[in-house]
Amino acid sequence: MSSTTASTSLAVVTGASSGIGAATARRLAAEGYEVVLTARREERVEALAEELRAAGHAAWARRLDVTDRADVDAFAASLDRCDVLVNNAGGAVGLEPVAEADPADWRAMYEVNVLGVLHLTQALLPRLVASGAGTVLVVSSTAGHGTYEGGGGYVAAKHGAHVLAQTLRLEIVDRPVRVIEIAPGMVRTEEFSLTRFRGDAERAAQVYEGVAEPLTAEDVADTVAWAVTRPPHVNVDLLVLRPRAQASNSKVHRGPVRTDAPGEARGR
Ligand code: 8X3
């Protein structure tokens, strides 16, 4: 598939059709990686790969369903090498409480957020080891580190992705492959909340209402690029990033930023 030379590192990005995945593909291309953009929506990744090629980057697109193991294996077999795997494909479906949630939604979230990562990682590990300095990166979520009402299925799945990364890091400590987890909090992308609320644009917009500056896909891509471009012996185990206005999964400031110093009212 690729025209990689011995000196060009190749990065595979899953879920590269929009949001964090697309921003990450752009950013890694700009950093000099040859990038392989994968997603179920082939026309989207093909358009982005074309755009990157027109800008002088080495970029390729491949339709890929990370939940389909045969598809993943065929994809892995088509690659000459792989230096970086960015497991970004994932997402949330629904915000129903545990008592009312549809098990099918939970299953779908487990399939893409956990088994998708497992499939790609298993299939590409031989290439990553052969690279001599491989990186497996998992874009998890702050949902992988704490729960919130209505988040159950997504939180359980993202905890699974976190545990996969942690466990793999233990198991391959003697191999030249590092395992990085980037856990973003509130990121305003065009699709995350729209998918969660099954296309209800009004509900999706409410998630970010009044929040001064939610993170952008580019903010996360910047962090991914920073972690990936550290020297190979430096492993950023886990990096949690949130917008300044979000102090925890359930504490978000909505409204203007206060400019009075804390304690000022009491004369301190
Ligand atoms: C997205 C963050 O708070 O919607 O991964 O779970 S949250």
PDB file of C-alpha atoms and ligand atoms in Angstrom:
ATOM      1  CA  MET A   1       0.000   0.000   0.000  1.00  0.00           C
ATOM      2  CA  SER A   2       2.663   2.516   0.945  1.00  0.00           C
ATOM      3  CA  SER A   3       5.688   4.026  -0.699  1.00  0.00           C
ATOM      4  CA  THR A   4       7.545   4.236   2.585  1.00  0.00           C
ATOM      5  CA  THR A   5      11.267   4.634   2.511  1.00  0.00           C
ATOM      6  CA  ALA A   6      13.440   3.255   5.290  1.00  0.00           C
ATOM      7  CA  SER A   7      13.625   6.676   6.903  1.00  0.00           C
ATOM      8  CA  THR A   8       9.926   7.552   6.909  1.00  0.00           C
ATOM      9  CA  SER A   9       7.925   6.529   9.941  1.00  0.00           C
ATOM     10  CA  LEU A  10       4.422   5.346   9.223  1.00  0.00           C
ATOM     11  CA  ALA A  11       1.474   6.210  11.445  1.00  0.00           C
ATOM     12  CA  VAL A  12      -1.933   4.519  11.256  1.00  0.00           C
ATOM     13  CA  VAL A  13      -4.852   6.575  12.578  1.00  0.00           C
ATOM     14  CA  THR A  14      -8.249   4.971  13.110  1.00  0.00           C
ATOM     15  CA  GLY A  15     -11.449   7.008  13.062  1.00  0.00           C
ATOM     16  CA  ALA A  16      -9.689   9.533  10.834  1.00  0.00           C
ATOM     17  CA  SER A  17     -12.818  10.655   8.967  1.00  0.00           C
ATOM     18  CA  SER A  18     -13.562  13.550  11.341  1.00  0.00           C
ATOM     19  CA  GLY A  19     -12.830  15.180  14.682  1.00  0.00           C
ATOM     20  CA  ILE A  20      -9.805  14.114  16.710  1.00  0.00           C
ATOM     21  CA  GLY A  21      -8.785  11.415  14.223  1.00  0.00           C
ATOM     22  CA  ALA A  22      -8.777  13.760  11.234  1.00  0.00           C
ATOM     23  CA  ALA A  23      -6.934  16.462  13.202  1.00  0.00           C
ATOM     24  CA  THR A  24      -4.384  13.889  14.367  1.00  0.00           C
ATOM     25  CA  ALA A  25      -3.789  12.625  10.830  1.00  0.00           C
ATOM     26  CA  ARG A  26      -3.229  16.185   9.629  1.00  0.00           C
ATOM     27  CA  ARG A  27      -0.908  16.942  12.505  1.00  0.00           C
ATOM     28  CA  LEU A  28       1.187  13.772  12.175  1.00  0.00           C
ATOM     29  CA  ALA A  29       1.495  14.380   8.432  1.00  0.00           C
ATOM     30  CA  ALA A  30       2.776  17.879   9.222  1.00  0.00           C
ATOM     31  CA  GLU A  31       5.265  16.309  11.654  1.00  0.00           C
ATOM     32  CA  GLY A  32       6.681  14.294   8.751  1.00  0.00           C
ATOM     33  CA  TYR A  33       4.969  10.948   9.247  1.00  0.00           C
ATOM     34  CA  GLU A  34       3.570   8.993   6.371  1.00  0.00           C
ATOM     35  CA  VAL A  35      -0.041   8.607   7.501  1.00  0.00           C
ATOM     36  CA  VAL A  36      -2.610   5.937   6.785  1.00  0.00           C
ATOM     37  CA  LEU A  37      -6.092   7.248   7.475  1.00  0.00           C
ATOM     38  CA  THR A  38      -8.725   4.660   8.250  1.00  0.00           C
ATOM     39  CA  ALA A  39     -12.457   4.881   8.877  1.00  0.00           C
ATOM     40  CA  ARG A  40     -15.678   3.217   7.828  1.00  0.00           C
ATOM     41  CA  ARG A  41     -16.537   6.246   5.679  1.00  0.00           C
ATOM     42  CA  GLU A  42     -14.073   5.712   2.867  1.00  0.00           C
ATOM     43  CA  GLU A  43     -14.952   8.808   0.844  1.00  0.00           C
ATOM     44  CA  ARG A  44     -14.122  11.037   3.809  1.00  0.00           C
ATOM     45  CA  VAL A  45     -10.696   9.575   4.541  1.00  0.00           C
ATOM     46  CA  GLU A  46      -9.949   9.471   0.821  1.00  0.00           C
ATOM     47  CA  ALA A  47     -10.756  13.199   0.522  1.00  0.00           C
ATOM     48  CA  LEU A  48      -8.535  14.061   3.491  1.00  0.00           C
ATOM     49  CA  ALA A  49      -5.690  11.875   2.227  1.00  0.00           C
ATOM     50  CA  GLU A  50      -5.941  13.585  -1.152  1.00  0.00           C
ATOM     51  CA  GLU A  51      -5.838  16.982   0.511  1.00  0.00           C
ATOM     52  CA  LEU A  52      -2.732  15.991   2.461  1.00  0.00           C
ATOM     53  CA  ARG A  53      -1.049  14.605  -0.650  1.00  0.00           C
ATOM     54  CA  ALA A  54      -1.814  17.848  -2.510  1.00  0.00           C
ATOM     55  CA  ALA A  55       0.003  19.661   0.315  1.00  0.00           C
ATOM     56  CA  GLY A  56       3.053  17.472  -0.275  1.00  0.00           C
ATOM     57  CA  HIS A  57       2.526  14.892   2.470  1.00  0.00           C
ATOM     58  CA  ALA A  58       2.530  11.123   2.173  1.00  0.00           C
ATOM     59  CA  ALA A  59      -1.000  10.041   3.021  1.00  0.00           C
ATOM     60  CA  TRP A  60      -3.181   7.062   2.193  1.00  0.00           C
ATOM     61  CA  ALA A  61      -6.743   6.153   2.958  1.00  0.00           C
ATOM     62  CA  ARG A  62      -8.285   2.793   3.722  1.00  0.00           C
ATOM     63  CA  ARG A  63     -11.895   1.891   4.517  1.00  0.00           C
ATOM     64  CA  LEU A  64     -11.752  -0.006   7.776  1.00  0.00           C
ATOM     65  CA  ASP A  65     -14.239  -1.203  10.349  1.00  0.00           C
ATOM     66  CA  VAL A  66     -12.213  -1.707  13.540  1.00  0.00           C
ATOM     67  CA  THR A  67     -14.861  -4.074  14.897  1.00  0.00           C
ATOM     68  CA  ASP A  68     -14.364  -6.475  11.971  1.00  0.00           C
ATOM     69  CA  ARG A  69     -11.351  -8.662  12.755  1.00  0.00           C
ATOM     70  CA  ALA A  70     -10.995 -10.074   9.232  1.00  0.00           C
ATOM     71  CA  ASP A  71     -11.007  -6.555   7.813  1.00  0.00           C
ATOM     72  CA  VAL A  72      -8.377  -5.478  10.353  1.00  0.00           C
ATOM     73  CA  ASP A  73      -6.151  -8.474   9.609  1.00  0.00           C
ATOM     74  CA  ALA A  74      -6.335  -7.831   5.855  1.00  0.00           C
ATOM     75  CA  PHE A  75      -5.454  -4.196   6.470  1.00  0.00           C
ATOM     76  CA  ALA A  76      -2.451  -5.114   8.637  1.00  0.00           C
ATOM     77  CA  ALA A  77      -1.229  -7.545   5.978  1.00  0.00           C
ATOM     78  CA  SER A  78      -1.319  -4.748   3.389  1.00  0.00           C
ATOM     79  CA  LEU A  79       1.176  -2.603   5.317  1.00  0.00           C
ATOM     80  CA  ASP A  80       4.937  -2.829   4.821  1.00  0.00           C
ATOM     81  CA  ARG A  81       5.587  -1.345   8.221  1.00  0.00           C
ATOM     82  CA  CYS A  82       3.978   0.475  11.114  1.00  0.00           C
ATOM     83  CA  ASP A  83       5.732   2.731  13.603  1.00  0.00           C
ATOM     84  CA  VAL A  84       2.793   4.428  15.284  1.00  0.00           C
ATOM     85  CA  LEU A  85      -0.740   3.191  15.832  1.00  0.00           C
ATOM     86  CA  VAL A  86      -3.238   5.795  16.994  1.00  0.00           C
ATOM     87  CA  ASN A  87      -6.328   3.983  18.246  1.00  0.00           C
ATOM     88  CA  ASN A  88      -8.818   6.794  18.002  1.00  0.00           C
ATOM     89  CA  ALA A  89     -11.993   5.175  16.619  1.00  0.00           C
ATOM     90  CA  GLY A  90     -14.695   5.114  19.278  1.00  0.00           C
ATOM     91  CA  GLY A  91     -17.669   6.979  20.557  1.00  0.00           C
ATOM     92  CA  ALA A  92     -20.688   7.156  22.822  1.00  0.00           C
ATOM     93  CA  VAL A  93     -24.239   6.068  22.106  1.00  0.00           C
ATOM     94  CA  GLY A  94     -26.943   7.328  24.442  1.00  0.00           C
ATOM     95  CA  LEU A  95     -27.011   8.934  27.875  1.00  0.00           C
ATOM     96  CA  GLU A  96     -29.632   6.727  29.472  1.00  0.00           C
ATOM     97  CA  PRO A  97     -29.305   5.677  33.112  1.00  0.00           C
ATOM     98  CA  VAL A  98     -28.264   2.106  33.867  1.00  0.00           C
ATOM     99  CA  ALA A  99     -31.874   1.164  34.691  1.00  0.00           C
ATOM    100  CA  GLU A 100     -33.068   2.146  31.223  1.00  0.00           C
ATOM    101  CA  ALA A 101     -30.097   1.697  28.878  1.00  0.00           C
ATOM    102  CA  ASP A 102     -30.346  -0.549  25.829  1.00  0.00           C
ATOM    103  CA  PRO A 103     -27.857  -3.435  26.128  1.00  0.00           C
ATOM    104  CA  ALA A 104     -27.345  -3.191  22.353  1.00  0.00           C
ATOM    105  CA  ASP A 105     -25.895   0.308  22.825  1.00  0.00           C
ATOM    106  CA  TRP A 106     -23.533  -0.964  25.523  1.00  0.00           C
ATOM    107  CA  ARG A 107     -22.450  -3.830  23.268  1.00  0.00           C
ATOM    108  CA  ALA A 108     -21.819  -1.473  20.339  1.00  0.00           C
ATOM    109  CA  MET A 109     -19.725   0.809  22.545  1.00  0.00           C
ATOM    110  CA  TYR A 110     -17.689  -2.112  23.876  1.00  0.00           C
ATOM    111  CA  GLU A 111     -17.129  -3.375  20.338  1.00  0.00           C
ATOM    112  CA  VAL A 112     -15.719  -0.125  18.993  1.00  0.00           C
ATOM    113  CA  ASN A 113     -14.023   1.376  22.065  1.00  0.00           C
ATOM    114  CA  VAL A 114     -12.432  -1.806  23.428  1.00  0.00           C
ATOM    115  CA  LEU A 115     -12.417  -4.604  20.862  1.00  0.00           C
ATOM    116  CA  GLY A 116     -11.545  -2.150  18.094  1.00  0.00           C
ATOM    117  CA  VAL A 117      -8.398  -1.208  20.006  1.00  0.00           C
ATOM    118  CA  LEU A 118      -7.667  -4.861  20.717  1.00  0.00           C
ATOM    119  CA  HIS A 119      -8.027  -5.854  17.051  1.00  0.00           C
ATOM    120  CA  LEU A 120      -5.736  -3.149  15.689  1.00  0.00           C
ATOM    121  CA  THR A 121      -3.183  -3.567  18.429  1.00  0.00           C
ATOM    122  CA  GLN A 122      -2.955  -7.344  18.041  1.00  0.00           C
ATOM    123  CA  ALA A 123      -2.799  -7.135  14.258  1.00  0.00           C
ATOM    124  CA  LEU A 124      -0.111  -4.436  14.156  1.00  0.00           C
ATOM    125  CA  LEU A 125       2.060  -5.424  17.132  1.00  0.00           C
ATOM    126  CA  PRO A 126       4.453  -7.523  15.003  1.00  0.00           C
ATOM    127  CA  ARG A 127       5.036  -4.493  12.719  1.00  0.00           C
ATOM    128  CA  LEU A 128       5.411  -2.166  15.705  1.00  0.00           C
ATOM    129  CA  VAL A 129       8.000  -4.447  17.313  1.00  0.00           C
ATOM    130  CA  ALA A 130       9.823  -4.813  13.980  1.00  0.00           C
ATOM    131  CA  SER A 131      10.055  -1.021  13.707  1.00  0.00           C
ATOM    132  CA  GLY A 132      12.447  -1.057  16.642  1.00  0.00           C
ATOM    133  CA  ALA A 133      10.710   1.960  18.200  1.00  0.00           C
ATOM    134  CA  GLY A 134       6.958   1.467  17.997  1.00  0.00           C
ATOM    135  CA  THR A 135       4.142   3.390  19.632  1.00  0.00           C
ATOM    136  CA  VAL A 136       0.655   2.201  20.490  1.00  0.00           C
ATOM    137  CA  LEU A 137      -1.450   5.203  21.424  1.00  0.00           C
ATOM    138  CA  VAL A 138      -4.970   4.928  22.781  1.00  0.00           C
ATOM    139  CA  VAL A 139      -7.215   7.970  22.680  1.00  0.00           C
ATOM    140  CA  SER A 140      -9.392   7.067  25.645  1.00  0.00           C
ATOM    141  CA  SER A 141     -11.354   9.647  27.599  1.00  0.00           C
ATOM    142  CA  THR A 142     -11.781  11.122  31.038  1.00  0.00           C
ATOM    143  CA  ALA A 143     -14.738   8.695  30.990  1.00  0.00           C
ATOM    144  CA  GLY A 144     -12.080   6.003  31.409  1.00  0.00           C
ATOM    145  CA  HIS A 145     -11.134   7.467  34.775  1.00  0.00           C
ATOM    146  CA  GLY A 146     -14.374   8.319  36.527  1.00  0.00           C
ATOM    147  CA  THR A 147     -18.079   7.912  36.017  1.00  0.00           C
ATOM    148  CA  TYR A 148     -21.093  10.205  35.699  1.00  0.00           C
ATOM    149  CA  GLU A 149     -24.853   9.723  35.587  1.00  0.00           C
ATOM    150  CA  GLY A 150     -26.032   8.443  32.229  1.00  0.00           C
ATOM    151  CA  GLY A 151     -22.473   7.655  31.173  1.00  0.00           C
ATOM    152  CA  GLY A 152     -22.507   3.983  32.269  1.00  0.00           C
ATOM    153  CA  GLY A 153     -22.024   2.173  28.973  1.00  0.00           C
ATOM    154  CA  TYR A 154     -19.486   4.627  27.577  1.00  0.00           C
ATOM    155  CA  VAL A 155     -17.671   4.891  30.902  1.00  0.00           C
ATOM    156  CA  ALA A 156     -17.475   1.096  31.197  1.00  0.00           C
ATOM    157  CA  ALA A 157     -16.093   0.855  27.663  1.00  0.00           C
ATOM    158  CA  LYS A 158     -13.528   3.615  28.147  1.00  0.00           C
ATOM    159  CA  HIS A 159     -12.428   2.025  31.421  1.00  0.00           C
ATOM    160  CA  GLY A 160     -11.879  -1.089  29.291  1.00  0.00           C
ATOM    161  CA  ALA A 161      -9.696   0.852  26.859  1.00  0.00           C
ATOM    162  CA  HIS A 162      -7.711   2.278  29.787  1.00  0.00           C
ATOM    163  CA  VAL A 163      -7.189  -1.186  31.268  1.00  0.00           C
ATOM    164  CA  LEU A 164      -6.127  -2.558  27.886  1.00  0.00           C
ATOM    165  CA  ALA A 165      -3.434   0.124  27.623  1.00  0.00           C
ATOM    166  CA  GLN A 166      -2.247  -0.379  31.195  1.00  0.00           C
ATOM    167  CA  THR A 167      -2.109  -4.155  30.849  1.00  0.00           C
ATOM    168  CA  LEU A 168      -0.349  -4.111  27.493  1.00  0.00           C
ATOM    169  CA  ARG A 169       2.295  -1.757  28.902  1.00  0.00           C
ATOM    170  CA  LEU A 170       3.067  -4.313  31.614  1.00  0.00           C
ATOM    171  CA  GLU A 171       3.130  -7.217  29.190  1.00  0.00           C
ATOM    172  CA  ILE A 172       5.455  -5.729  26.569  1.00  0.00           C
ATOM    173  CA  VAL A 173       7.847  -3.834  28.802  1.00  0.00           C
ATOM    174  CA  ASP A 174      10.730  -5.867  27.302  1.00  0.00           C
ATOM    175  CA  ARG A 175       9.818  -4.903  23.718  1.00  0.00           C
ATOM    176  CA  PRO A 176      10.687  -1.701  21.817  1.00  0.00           C
ATOM    177  CA  VAL A 177       7.075  -0.506  21.856  1.00  0.00           C
ATOM    178  CA  ARG A 178       5.647   2.100  24.205  1.00  0.00           C
ATOM    179  CA  VAL A 179       1.995   2.363  25.165  1.00  0.00           C
ATOM    180  CA  ILE A 180       0.539   5.841  25.542  1.00  0.00           C
ATOM    181  CA  GLU A 181      -2.928   6.794  26.721  1.00  0.00           C
ATOM    182  CA  ILE A 182      -4.319  10.252  26.024  1.00  0.00           C
ATOM    183  CA  ALA A 183      -7.559  10.895  27.928  1.00  0.00           C
ATOM    184  CA  PRO A 184      -9.447  13.997  26.752  1.00  0.00           C
ATOM    185  CA  GLY A 185     -12.359  15.529  28.633  1.00  0.00           C
ATOM    186  CA  MET A 186     -14.834  17.882  26.972  1.00  0.00           C
ATOM    187  CA  VAL A 187     -13.890  18.234  23.310  1.00  0.00           C
ATOM    188  CA  ARG A 188     -16.248  20.033  20.971  1.00  0.00           C
ATOM    189  CA  THR A 189     -16.213  18.140  17.693  1.00  0.00           C
ATOM    190  CA  GLU A 190     -18.801  18.093  14.967  1.00  0.00           C
ATOM    191  CA  GLU A 191     -19.933  14.548  15.711  1.00  0.00           C
ATOM    192  CA  PHE A 192     -19.258  13.216  19.230  1.00  0.00           C
ATOM    193  CA  SER A 193     -22.366  14.569  20.968  1.00  0.00           C
ATOM    194  CA  LEU A 194     -24.491  14.353  17.836  1.00  0.00           C
ATOM    195  CA  THR A 195     -23.800  10.611  17.728  1.00  0.00           C
ATOM    196  CA  ARG A 196     -24.392  10.245  21.474  1.00  0.00           C
ATOM    197  CA  PHE A 197     -27.813  11.913  21.108  1.00  0.00           C
ATOM    198  CA  ARG A 198     -28.685  10.007  17.938  1.00  0.00           C
ATOM    199  CA  GLY A 199     -28.703  13.069  15.690  1.00  0.00           C
ATOM    200  CA  ASP A 200     -30.508  15.461  18.056  1.00  0.00           C
ATOM    201  CA  ALA A 201     -28.539  18.658  17.299  1.00  0.00           C
ATOM    202  CA  GLU A 202     -30.246  20.689  20.028  1.00  0.00           C
ATOM    203  CA  ARG A 203     -29.319  18.259  22.802  1.00  0.00           C
ATOM    204  CA  ALA A 204     -25.832  17.928  21.383  1.00  0.00           C
ATOM    205  CA  ALA A 205     -25.341  21.713  21.467  1.00  0.00           C
ATOM    206  CA  GLN A 206     -26.490  21.853  25.115  1.00  0.00           C
ATOM    207  CA  VAL A 207     -23.433  19.832  26.155  1.00  0.00           C
ATOM    208  CA  TYR A 208     -21.195  22.812  25.372  1.00  0.00           C
ATOM    209  CA  GLU A 209     -23.667  25.602  26.221  1.00  0.00           C
ATOM    210  CA  GLY A 210     -22.024  28.476  28.095  1.00  0.00           C
ATOM    211  CA  VAL A 211     -18.653  26.726  28.310  1.00  0.00           C
ATOM    212  CA  ALA A 212     -16.108  29.377  27.375  1.00  0.00           C
ATOM    213  CA  GLU A 213     -13.690  27.197  25.452  1.00  0.00           C
ATOM    214  CA  PRO A 214     -14.209  23.458  25.190  1.00  0.00           C
ATOM    215  CA  LEU A 215     -11.157  21.640  23.835  1.00  0.00           C
ATOM    216  CA  THR A 216     -10.921  21.349  20.067  1.00  0.00           C
ATOM    217  CA  ALA A 217      -9.883  18.327  18.028  1.00  0.00           C
ATOM    218  CA  GLU A 218      -6.684  20.253  17.252  1.00  0.00           C
ATOM    219  CA  ASP A 219      -5.925  20.622  20.975  1.00  0.00           C
ATOM    220  CA  VAL A 220      -6.040  16.864  21.353  1.00  0.00           C
ATOM    221  CA  ALA A 221      -4.064  16.271  18.148  1.00  0.00           C
ATOM    222  CA  ASP A 222      -1.421  18.639  19.483  1.00  0.00           C
ATOM    223  CA  THR A 223      -1.116  16.532  22.620  1.00  0.00           C
ATOM    224  CA  VAL A 224      -1.015  13.292  20.636  1.00  0.00           C
ATOM    225  CA  ALA A 225       1.731  14.708  18.409  1.00  0.00           C
ATOM    226  CA  TRP A 226       3.717  15.879  21.436  1.00  0.00           C
ATOM    227  CA  ALA A 227       3.519  12.465  23.113  1.00  0.00           C
ATOM    228  CA  VAL A 228       4.390  10.580  19.918  1.00  0.00           C
ATOM    229  CA  THR A 229       7.353  12.789  19.071  1.00  0.00           C
ATOM    230  CA  ARG A 230       9.119  12.339  22.434  1.00  0.00           C
ATOM    231  CA  PRO A 231      12.295  10.261  22.144  1.00  0.00           C
ATOM    232  CA  PRO A 232      11.416   6.545  21.939  1.00  0.00           C
ATOM    233  CA  HIS A 233      12.605   5.792  25.485  1.00  0.00           C
ATOM    234  CA  VAL A 234      10.140   8.358  26.914  1.00  0.00           C
ATOM    235  CA  ASN A 235       6.723   6.809  27.550  1.00  0.00           C
ATOM    236  CA  VAL A 236       3.909   9.211  28.362  1.00  0.00           C
ATOM    237  CA  ASP A 237       1.857   6.580  30.201  1.00  0.00           C
ATOM    238  CA  LEU A 238      -1.254   8.665  30.669  1.00  0.00           C
ATOM    239  CA  LEU A 239      -2.090  12.252  29.908  1.00  0.00           C
ATOM    240  CA  VAL A 240      -5.447  13.723  30.949  1.00  0.00           C
ATOM    241  CA  LEU A 241      -6.482  16.951  29.283  1.00  0.00           C
ATOM    242  CA  ARG A 242      -9.581  19.025  29.872  1.00  0.00           C
ATOM    243  CA  PRO A 243     -10.663  22.558  29.044  1.00  0.00           C
ATOM    244  CA  ARG A 244      -9.870  24.982  31.860  1.00  0.00           C
ATOM    245  CA  ALA A 245     -13.610  25.333  32.516  1.00  0.00           C
ATOM    246  CA  GLN A 246     -13.964  21.620  33.322  1.00  0.00           C
ATOM    247  CA  ALA A 247     -12.565  20.617  36.709  1.00  0.00           C
ATOM    248  CA  SER A 248     -13.960  17.069  36.716  1.00  0.00           C
ATOM    249  CA  ASN A 249     -16.376  14.904  34.750  1.00  0.00           C
ATOM    250  CA  SER A 250     -19.260  16.507  36.631  1.00  0.00           C
ATOM    251  CA  LYS A 251     -17.969  20.018  37.388  1.00  0.00           C
ATOM    252  CA  VAL A 252     -18.116  22.357  34.416  1.00  0.00           C
ATOM    253  CA  HIS A 253     -18.243  26.139  34.603  1.00  0.00           C
ATOM    254  CA  ARG A 254     -20.828  27.653  32.287  1.00  0.00           C
ATOM    255  CA  GLY A 255     -20.893  31.421  31.927  1.00  0.00           C
ATOM    256  CA  PRO A 256     -18.406  34.239  31.934  1.00  0.00           C
ATOM    257  CA  VAL A 257     -14.961  33.798  33.412  1.00  0.00           C
ATOM    258  CA  ARG A 258     -14.718  35.634  36.756  1.00  0.00           C
ATOM    259  CA  THR A 259     -11.918  38.127  37.072  1.00  0.00           C
ATOM    260  CA  ASP A 260     -12.118  38.780  40.830  1.00  0.00           C
ATOM    261  CA  ALA A 261      -9.448  36.904  42.753  1.00  0.00           C
ATOM    262  CA  PRO A 262     -10.718  34.063  44.963  1.00  0.00           C
ATOM    263  CA  GLY A 263     -10.925  35.382  48.531  1.00  0.00           C
ATOM    264  CA  GLU A 264     -11.030  39.021  47.367  1.00  0.00           C
ATOM    265  CA  ALA A 265     -14.538  39.573  48.728  1.00  0.00           C
ATOM    266  CA  ARG A 266     -13.299  38.685  52.230  1.00  0.00           C
ATOM    267  CA  GLY A 267     -10.533  41.260  51.999  1.00  0.00           C
ATOM    268  CA  ARG A 268      -7.646  38.820  51.563  1.00  0.00           C
TER     269      ARG A 268
HETATM  270  C1  8X3 B   1     -15.840  12.386  26.057  1.00  0.00           C
HETATM  271  C2  8X3 B   1     -15.868  12.933  27.425  1.00  0.00           C
HETATM  272  O1  8X3 B   1     -17.382  13.621  29.377  1.00  0.00           O
HETATM  273  O2  8X3 B   1     -18.489  13.049  27.306  1.00  0.00           O
HETATM  274  O3  8X3 B   1     -14.966  11.330  25.910  1.00  0.00           O
HETATM  275  O4  8X3 B   1     -17.508  11.336  28.654  1.00  0.00           O
HETATM  276  S1  8X3 B   1     -17.385  12.702  28.204  1.00  0.00           S
END
